[in-house]
PDB file of C-alpha atoms and ligand atoms in Angstrom:
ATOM      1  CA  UNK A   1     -46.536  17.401  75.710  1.00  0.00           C
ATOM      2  CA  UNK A   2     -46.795  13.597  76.312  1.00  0.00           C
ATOM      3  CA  UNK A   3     -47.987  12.194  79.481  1.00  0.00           C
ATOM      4  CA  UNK A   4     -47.687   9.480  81.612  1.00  0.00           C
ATOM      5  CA  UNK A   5     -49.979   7.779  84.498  1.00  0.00           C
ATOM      6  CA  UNK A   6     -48.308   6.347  87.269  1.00  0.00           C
ATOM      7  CA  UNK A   7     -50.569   5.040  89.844  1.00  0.00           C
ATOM      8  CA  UNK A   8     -52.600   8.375  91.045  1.00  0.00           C
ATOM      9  CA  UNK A   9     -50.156  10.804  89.172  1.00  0.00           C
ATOM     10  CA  UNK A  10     -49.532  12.106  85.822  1.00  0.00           C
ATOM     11  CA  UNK A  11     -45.800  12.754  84.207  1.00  0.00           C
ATOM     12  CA  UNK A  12     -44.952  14.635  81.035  1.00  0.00           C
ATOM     13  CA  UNK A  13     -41.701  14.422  79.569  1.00  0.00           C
ATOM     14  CA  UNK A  14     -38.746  16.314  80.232  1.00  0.00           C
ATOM     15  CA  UNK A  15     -35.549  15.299  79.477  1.00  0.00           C
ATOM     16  CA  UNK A  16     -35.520  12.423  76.599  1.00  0.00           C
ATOM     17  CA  UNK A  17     -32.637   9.691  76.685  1.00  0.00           C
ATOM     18  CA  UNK A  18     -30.707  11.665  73.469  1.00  0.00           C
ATOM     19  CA  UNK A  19     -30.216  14.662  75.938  1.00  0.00           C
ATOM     20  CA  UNK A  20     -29.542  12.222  78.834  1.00  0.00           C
ATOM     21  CA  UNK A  21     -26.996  10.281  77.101  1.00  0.00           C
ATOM     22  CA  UNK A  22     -25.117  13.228  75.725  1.00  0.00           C
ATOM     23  CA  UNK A  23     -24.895  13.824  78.885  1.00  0.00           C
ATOM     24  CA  UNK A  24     -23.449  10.646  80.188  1.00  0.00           C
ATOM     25  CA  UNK A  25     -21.236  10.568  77.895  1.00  0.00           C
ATOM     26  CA  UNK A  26     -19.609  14.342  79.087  1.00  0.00           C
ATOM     27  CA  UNK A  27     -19.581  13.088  82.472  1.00  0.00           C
ATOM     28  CA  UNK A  28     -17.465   9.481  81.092  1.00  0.00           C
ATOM     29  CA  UNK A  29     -14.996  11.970  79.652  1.00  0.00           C
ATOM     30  CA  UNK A  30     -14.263  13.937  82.290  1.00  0.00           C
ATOM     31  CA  UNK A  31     -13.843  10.860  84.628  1.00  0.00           C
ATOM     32  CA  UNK A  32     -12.047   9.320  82.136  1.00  0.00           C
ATOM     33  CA  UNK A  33      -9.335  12.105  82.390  1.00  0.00           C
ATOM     34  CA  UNK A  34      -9.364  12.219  85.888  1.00  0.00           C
ATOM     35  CA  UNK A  35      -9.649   8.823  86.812  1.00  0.00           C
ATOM     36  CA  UNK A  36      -7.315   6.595  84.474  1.00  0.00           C
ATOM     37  CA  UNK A  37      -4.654   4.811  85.505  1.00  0.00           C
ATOM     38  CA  UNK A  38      -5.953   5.225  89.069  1.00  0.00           C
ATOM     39  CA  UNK A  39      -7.688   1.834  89.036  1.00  0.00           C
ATOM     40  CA  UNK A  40     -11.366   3.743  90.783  1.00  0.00           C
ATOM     41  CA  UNK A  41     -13.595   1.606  92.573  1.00  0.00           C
ATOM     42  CA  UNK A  42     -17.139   3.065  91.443  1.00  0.00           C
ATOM     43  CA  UNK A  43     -19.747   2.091  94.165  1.00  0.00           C
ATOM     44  CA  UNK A  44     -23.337   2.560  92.475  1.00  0.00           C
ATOM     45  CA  UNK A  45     -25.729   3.398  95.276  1.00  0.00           C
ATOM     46  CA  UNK A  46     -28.753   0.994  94.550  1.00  0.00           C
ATOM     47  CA  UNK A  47     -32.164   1.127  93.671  1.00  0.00           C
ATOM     48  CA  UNK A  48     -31.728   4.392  91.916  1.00  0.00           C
ATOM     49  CA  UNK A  49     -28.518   4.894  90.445  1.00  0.00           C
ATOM     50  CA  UNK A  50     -28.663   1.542  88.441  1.00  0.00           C
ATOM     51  CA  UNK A  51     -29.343   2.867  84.826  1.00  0.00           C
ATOM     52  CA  UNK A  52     -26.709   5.663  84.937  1.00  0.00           C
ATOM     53  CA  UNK A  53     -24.225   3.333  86.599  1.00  0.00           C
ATOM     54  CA  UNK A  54     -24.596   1.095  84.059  1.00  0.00           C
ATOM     55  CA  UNK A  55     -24.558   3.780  80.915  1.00  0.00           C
ATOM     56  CA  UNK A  56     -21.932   5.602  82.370  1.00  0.00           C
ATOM     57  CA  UNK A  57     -19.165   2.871  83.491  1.00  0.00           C
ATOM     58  CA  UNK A  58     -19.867   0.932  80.063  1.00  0.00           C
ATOM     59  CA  UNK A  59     -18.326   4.499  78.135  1.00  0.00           C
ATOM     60  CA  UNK A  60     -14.839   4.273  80.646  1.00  0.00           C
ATOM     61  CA  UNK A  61     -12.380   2.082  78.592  1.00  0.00           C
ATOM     62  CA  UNK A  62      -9.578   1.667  81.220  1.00  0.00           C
ATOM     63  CA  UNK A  63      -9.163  -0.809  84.330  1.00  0.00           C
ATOM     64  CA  UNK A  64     -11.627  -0.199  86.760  1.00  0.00           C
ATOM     65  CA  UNK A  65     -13.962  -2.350  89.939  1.00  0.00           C
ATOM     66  CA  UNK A  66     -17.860  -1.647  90.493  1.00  0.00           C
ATOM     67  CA  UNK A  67     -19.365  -2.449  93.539  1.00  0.00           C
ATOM     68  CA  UNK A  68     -23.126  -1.767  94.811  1.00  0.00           C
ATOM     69  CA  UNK A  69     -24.583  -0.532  97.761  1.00  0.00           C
ATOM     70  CA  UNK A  70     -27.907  -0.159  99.491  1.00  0.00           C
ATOM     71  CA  UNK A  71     -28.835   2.537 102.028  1.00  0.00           C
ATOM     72  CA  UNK A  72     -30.948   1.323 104.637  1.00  0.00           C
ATOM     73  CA  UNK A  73     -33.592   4.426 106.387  1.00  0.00           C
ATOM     74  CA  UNK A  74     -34.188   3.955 110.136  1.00  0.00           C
ATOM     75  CA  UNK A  75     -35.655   6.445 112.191  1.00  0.00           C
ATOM     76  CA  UNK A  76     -32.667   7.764 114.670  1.00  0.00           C
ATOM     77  CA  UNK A  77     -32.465  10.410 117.303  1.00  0.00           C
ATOM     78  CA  UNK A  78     -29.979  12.827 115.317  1.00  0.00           C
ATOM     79  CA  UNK A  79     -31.590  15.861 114.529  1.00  0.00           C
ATOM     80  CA  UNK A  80     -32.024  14.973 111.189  1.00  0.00           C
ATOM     81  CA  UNK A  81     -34.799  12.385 112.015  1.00  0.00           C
ATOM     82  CA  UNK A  82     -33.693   9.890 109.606  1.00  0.00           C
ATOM     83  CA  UNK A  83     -30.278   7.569 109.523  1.00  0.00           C
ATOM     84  CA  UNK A  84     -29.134   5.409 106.477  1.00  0.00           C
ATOM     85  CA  UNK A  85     -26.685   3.012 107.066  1.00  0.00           C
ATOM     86  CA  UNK A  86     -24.811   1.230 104.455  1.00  0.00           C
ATOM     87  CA  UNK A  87     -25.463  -2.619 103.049  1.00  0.00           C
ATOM     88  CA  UNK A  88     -23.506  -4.431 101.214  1.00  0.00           C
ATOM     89  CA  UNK A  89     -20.088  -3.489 100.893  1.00  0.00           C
ATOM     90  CA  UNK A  90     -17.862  -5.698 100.935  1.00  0.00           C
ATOM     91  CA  UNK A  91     -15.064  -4.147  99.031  1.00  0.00           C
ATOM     92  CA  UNK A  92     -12.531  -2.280 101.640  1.00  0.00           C
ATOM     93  CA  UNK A  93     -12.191   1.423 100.343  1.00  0.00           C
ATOM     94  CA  UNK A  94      -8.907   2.292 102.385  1.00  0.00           C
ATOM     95  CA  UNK A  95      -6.288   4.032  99.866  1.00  0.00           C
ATOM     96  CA  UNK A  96      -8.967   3.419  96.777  1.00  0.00           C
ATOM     97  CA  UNK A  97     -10.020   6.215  94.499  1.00  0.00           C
ATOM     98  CA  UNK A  98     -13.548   5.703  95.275  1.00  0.00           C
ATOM     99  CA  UNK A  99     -15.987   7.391  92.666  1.00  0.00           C
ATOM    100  CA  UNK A 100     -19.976   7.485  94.237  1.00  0.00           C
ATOM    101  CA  UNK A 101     -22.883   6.921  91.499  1.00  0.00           C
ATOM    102  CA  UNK A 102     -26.089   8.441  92.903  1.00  0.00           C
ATOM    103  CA  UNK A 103     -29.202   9.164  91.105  1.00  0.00           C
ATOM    104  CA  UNK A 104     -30.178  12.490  92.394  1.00  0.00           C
ATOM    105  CA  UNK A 105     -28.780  14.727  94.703  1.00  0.00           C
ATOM    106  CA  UNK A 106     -31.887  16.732  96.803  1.00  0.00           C
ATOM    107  CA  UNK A 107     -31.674  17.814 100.133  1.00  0.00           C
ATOM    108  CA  UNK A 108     -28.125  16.593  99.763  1.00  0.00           C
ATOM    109  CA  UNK A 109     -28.867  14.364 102.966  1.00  0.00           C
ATOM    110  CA  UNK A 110     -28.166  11.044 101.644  1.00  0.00           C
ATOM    111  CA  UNK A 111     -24.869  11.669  99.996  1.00  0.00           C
ATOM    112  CA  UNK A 112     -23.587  13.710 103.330  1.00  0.00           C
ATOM    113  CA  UNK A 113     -23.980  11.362 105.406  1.00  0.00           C
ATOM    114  CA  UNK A 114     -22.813   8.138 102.213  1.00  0.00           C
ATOM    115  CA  UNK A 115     -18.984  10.718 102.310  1.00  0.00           C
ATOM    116  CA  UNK A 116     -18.848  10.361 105.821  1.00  0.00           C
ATOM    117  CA  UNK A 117     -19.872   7.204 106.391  1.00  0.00           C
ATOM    118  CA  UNK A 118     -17.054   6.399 103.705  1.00  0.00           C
ATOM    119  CA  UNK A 119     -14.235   8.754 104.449  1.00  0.00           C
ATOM    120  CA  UNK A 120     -13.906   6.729 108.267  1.00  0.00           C
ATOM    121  CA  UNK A 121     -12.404   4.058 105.743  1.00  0.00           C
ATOM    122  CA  UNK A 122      -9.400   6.776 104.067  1.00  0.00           C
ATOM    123  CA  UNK A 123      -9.655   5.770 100.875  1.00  0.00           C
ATOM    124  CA  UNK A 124      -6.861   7.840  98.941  1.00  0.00           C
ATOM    125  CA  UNK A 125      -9.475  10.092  96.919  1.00  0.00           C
ATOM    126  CA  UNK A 126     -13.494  10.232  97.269  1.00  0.00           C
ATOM    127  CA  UNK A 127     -15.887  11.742  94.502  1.00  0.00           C
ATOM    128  CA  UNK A 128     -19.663  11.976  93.853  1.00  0.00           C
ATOM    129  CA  UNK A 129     -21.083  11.449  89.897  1.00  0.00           C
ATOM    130  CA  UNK A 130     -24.702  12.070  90.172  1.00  0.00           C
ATOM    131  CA  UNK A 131     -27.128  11.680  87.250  1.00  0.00           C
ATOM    132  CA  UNK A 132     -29.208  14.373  88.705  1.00  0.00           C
ATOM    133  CA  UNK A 133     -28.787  17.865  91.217  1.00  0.00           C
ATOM    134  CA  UNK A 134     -31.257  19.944  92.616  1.00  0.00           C
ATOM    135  CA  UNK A 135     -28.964  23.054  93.779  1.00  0.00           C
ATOM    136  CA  UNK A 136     -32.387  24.712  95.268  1.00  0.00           C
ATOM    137  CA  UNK A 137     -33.205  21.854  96.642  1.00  0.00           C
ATOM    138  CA  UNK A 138     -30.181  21.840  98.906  1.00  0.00           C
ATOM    139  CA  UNK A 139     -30.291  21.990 102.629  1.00  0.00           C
ATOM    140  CA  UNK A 140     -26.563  20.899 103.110  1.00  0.00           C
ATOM    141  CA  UNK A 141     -23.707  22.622 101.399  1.00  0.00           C
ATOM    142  CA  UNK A 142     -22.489  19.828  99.008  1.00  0.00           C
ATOM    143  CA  UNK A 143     -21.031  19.804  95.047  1.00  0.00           C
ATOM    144  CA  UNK A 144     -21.234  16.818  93.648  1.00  0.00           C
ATOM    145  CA  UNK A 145     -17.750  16.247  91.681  1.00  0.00           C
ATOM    146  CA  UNK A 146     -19.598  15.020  88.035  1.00  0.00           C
ATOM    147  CA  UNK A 147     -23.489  16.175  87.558  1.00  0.00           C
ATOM    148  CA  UNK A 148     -25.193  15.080  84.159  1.00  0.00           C
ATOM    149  CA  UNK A 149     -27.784  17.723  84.440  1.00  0.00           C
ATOM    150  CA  UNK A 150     -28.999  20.242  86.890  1.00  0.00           C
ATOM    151  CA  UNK A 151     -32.552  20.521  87.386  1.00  0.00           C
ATOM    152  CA  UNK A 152     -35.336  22.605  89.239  1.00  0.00           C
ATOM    153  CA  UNK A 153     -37.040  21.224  93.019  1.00  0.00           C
ATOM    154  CA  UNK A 154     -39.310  18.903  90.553  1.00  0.00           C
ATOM    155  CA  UNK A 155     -40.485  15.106  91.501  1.00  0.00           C
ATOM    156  CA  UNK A 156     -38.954  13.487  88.474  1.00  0.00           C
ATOM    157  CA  UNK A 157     -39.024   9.663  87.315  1.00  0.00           C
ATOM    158  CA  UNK A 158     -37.627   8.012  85.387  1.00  0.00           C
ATOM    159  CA  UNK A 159     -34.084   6.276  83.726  1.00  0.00           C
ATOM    160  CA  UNK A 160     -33.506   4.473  87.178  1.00  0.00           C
ATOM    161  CA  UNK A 161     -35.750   7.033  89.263  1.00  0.00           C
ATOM    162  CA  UNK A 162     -38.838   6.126  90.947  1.00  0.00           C
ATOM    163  CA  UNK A 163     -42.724   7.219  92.325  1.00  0.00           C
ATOM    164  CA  UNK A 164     -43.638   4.394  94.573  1.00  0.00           C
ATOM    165  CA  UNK A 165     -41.414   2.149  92.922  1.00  0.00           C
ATOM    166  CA  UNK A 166     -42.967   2.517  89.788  1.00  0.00           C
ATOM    167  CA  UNK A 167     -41.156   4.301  86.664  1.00  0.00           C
ATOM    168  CA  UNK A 168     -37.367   3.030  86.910  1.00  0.00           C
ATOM    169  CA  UNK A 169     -37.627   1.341  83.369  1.00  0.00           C
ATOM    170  CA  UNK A 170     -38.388   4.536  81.376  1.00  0.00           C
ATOM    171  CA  UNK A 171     -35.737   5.611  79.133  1.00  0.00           C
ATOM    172  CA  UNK A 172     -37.134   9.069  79.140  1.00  0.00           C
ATOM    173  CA  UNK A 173     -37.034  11.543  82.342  1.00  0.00           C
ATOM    174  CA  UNK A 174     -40.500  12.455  83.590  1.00  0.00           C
ATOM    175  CA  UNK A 175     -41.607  15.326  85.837  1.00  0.00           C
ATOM    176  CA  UNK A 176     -44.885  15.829  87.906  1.00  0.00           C
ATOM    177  CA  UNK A 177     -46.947  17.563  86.759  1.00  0.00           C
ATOM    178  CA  UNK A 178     -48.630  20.311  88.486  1.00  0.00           C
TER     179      UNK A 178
HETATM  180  P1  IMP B   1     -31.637  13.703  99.549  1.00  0.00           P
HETATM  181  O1  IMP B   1     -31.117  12.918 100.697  1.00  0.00           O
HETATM  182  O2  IMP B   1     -32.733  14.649  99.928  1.00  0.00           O
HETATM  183  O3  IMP B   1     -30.549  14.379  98.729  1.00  0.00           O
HETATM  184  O4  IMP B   1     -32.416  12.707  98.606  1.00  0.00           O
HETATM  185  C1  IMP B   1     -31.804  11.749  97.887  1.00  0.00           C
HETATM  186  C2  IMP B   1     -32.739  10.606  97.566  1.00  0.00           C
HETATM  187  O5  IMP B   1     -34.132  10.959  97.521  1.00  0.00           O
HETATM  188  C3  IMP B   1     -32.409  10.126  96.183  1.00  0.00           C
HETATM  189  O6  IMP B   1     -31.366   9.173  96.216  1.00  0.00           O
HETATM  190  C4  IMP B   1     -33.714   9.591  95.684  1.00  0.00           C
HETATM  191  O7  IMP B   1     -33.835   8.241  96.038  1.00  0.00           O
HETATM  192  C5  IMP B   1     -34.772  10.405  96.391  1.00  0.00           C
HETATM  193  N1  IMP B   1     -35.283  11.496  95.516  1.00  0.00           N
HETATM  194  C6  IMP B   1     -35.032  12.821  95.648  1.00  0.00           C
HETATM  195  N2  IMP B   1     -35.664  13.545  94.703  1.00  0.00           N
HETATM  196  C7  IMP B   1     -36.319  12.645  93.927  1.00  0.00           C
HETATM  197  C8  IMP B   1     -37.170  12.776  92.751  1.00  0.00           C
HETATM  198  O8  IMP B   1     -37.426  13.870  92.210  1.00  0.00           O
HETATM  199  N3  IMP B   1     -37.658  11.611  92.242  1.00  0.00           N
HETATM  200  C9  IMP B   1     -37.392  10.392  92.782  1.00  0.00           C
HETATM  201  N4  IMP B   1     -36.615  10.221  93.872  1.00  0.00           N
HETATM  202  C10 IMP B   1     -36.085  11.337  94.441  1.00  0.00           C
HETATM  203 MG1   MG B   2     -30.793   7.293  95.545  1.00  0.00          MG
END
């Protein structure tokens, strides 16, 4: 099995950009047949969700808007322990079909507290494509709308995902190894 370093830890393949692509492509489709004609505004929830965003909106062949976002962590008072608030969105997402790209859903955490944060705003319809789900991960009852793959409670890297900030440019999926 080939391995990676990255910084203190080693990575051995585990799902190779063929397999990811396939699908990506699966995932276009069905949002294709869902979405056209509705004009979706696709918000692509930044640092991680860069490299599907950008393989998956490039396969949808009818009008459509992309917009970014970055979730900012700050320690709160909720129960929870951690708050992200959203930057940079300019775009209003009243009466929009609004499409979410994450890279991974875990604890399901982030992308709770992303659809509320974003349903204040009524947008007409709101769905979740995420490259990646970790159903025994979960801590929060969620399903993502698209999923490219389900995988086990791994640390992965890789195709957008990062250790330390390190291993977003691989085109290959990597997991920890134990
Ligand atoms: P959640 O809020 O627990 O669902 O976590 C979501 C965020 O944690 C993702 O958007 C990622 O940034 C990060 N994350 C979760 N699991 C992994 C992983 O296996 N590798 C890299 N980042 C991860
Ligand atoms: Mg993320």
């Amino acid at each position: 099995m080939p391995a990676i370093q990255i910084k203190d830890k080693f990575f051995e393949l585990f799902i190779p950009e063929e397999k990811i692509l396939k699908e990506v492509q699966r995932v276009a489709d069905q949002i294709g047949n869902d979405m056209l004609g509705k004009n979706p505004l696709f918000i692509c929830v930044l640092n991680g969700a860069f490299m599907f965003a950008s393989d998956l909106i490039k396969r949808l062949d009818f009008p459509c808007e992309v917009t970014f976002i970055r979730l900012k962590s700050y320690e709160g008072t909720g129960t929870e322990g951690l708050v992200k608030e959203i930057h940079g969105l300019i775009e209003s997402v009243t009466d929009r079909n609004v499409v979410v790209v994450e890279d991974i859903i875990d604890t399901g955490h982030t992308i709770c507290q992303l659809i509320e944060t974003i349903s204040k705003d009524n947008p007409a319809s709101l769905k979740v494509a995420t490259l990646l789900f970790k159903p025994e991960a979960l801590k929060i009852k969620v399903s993502p709308d698209y999923v490219a793959m389900d995988i086990p409670s791994d640390f992965i890297v890789g195709y957008g995902l990062d250790y330390d900030g390190h291993g977003r440019n691989l085109r290959d999926i990597y997991k920890l190894r134990r």
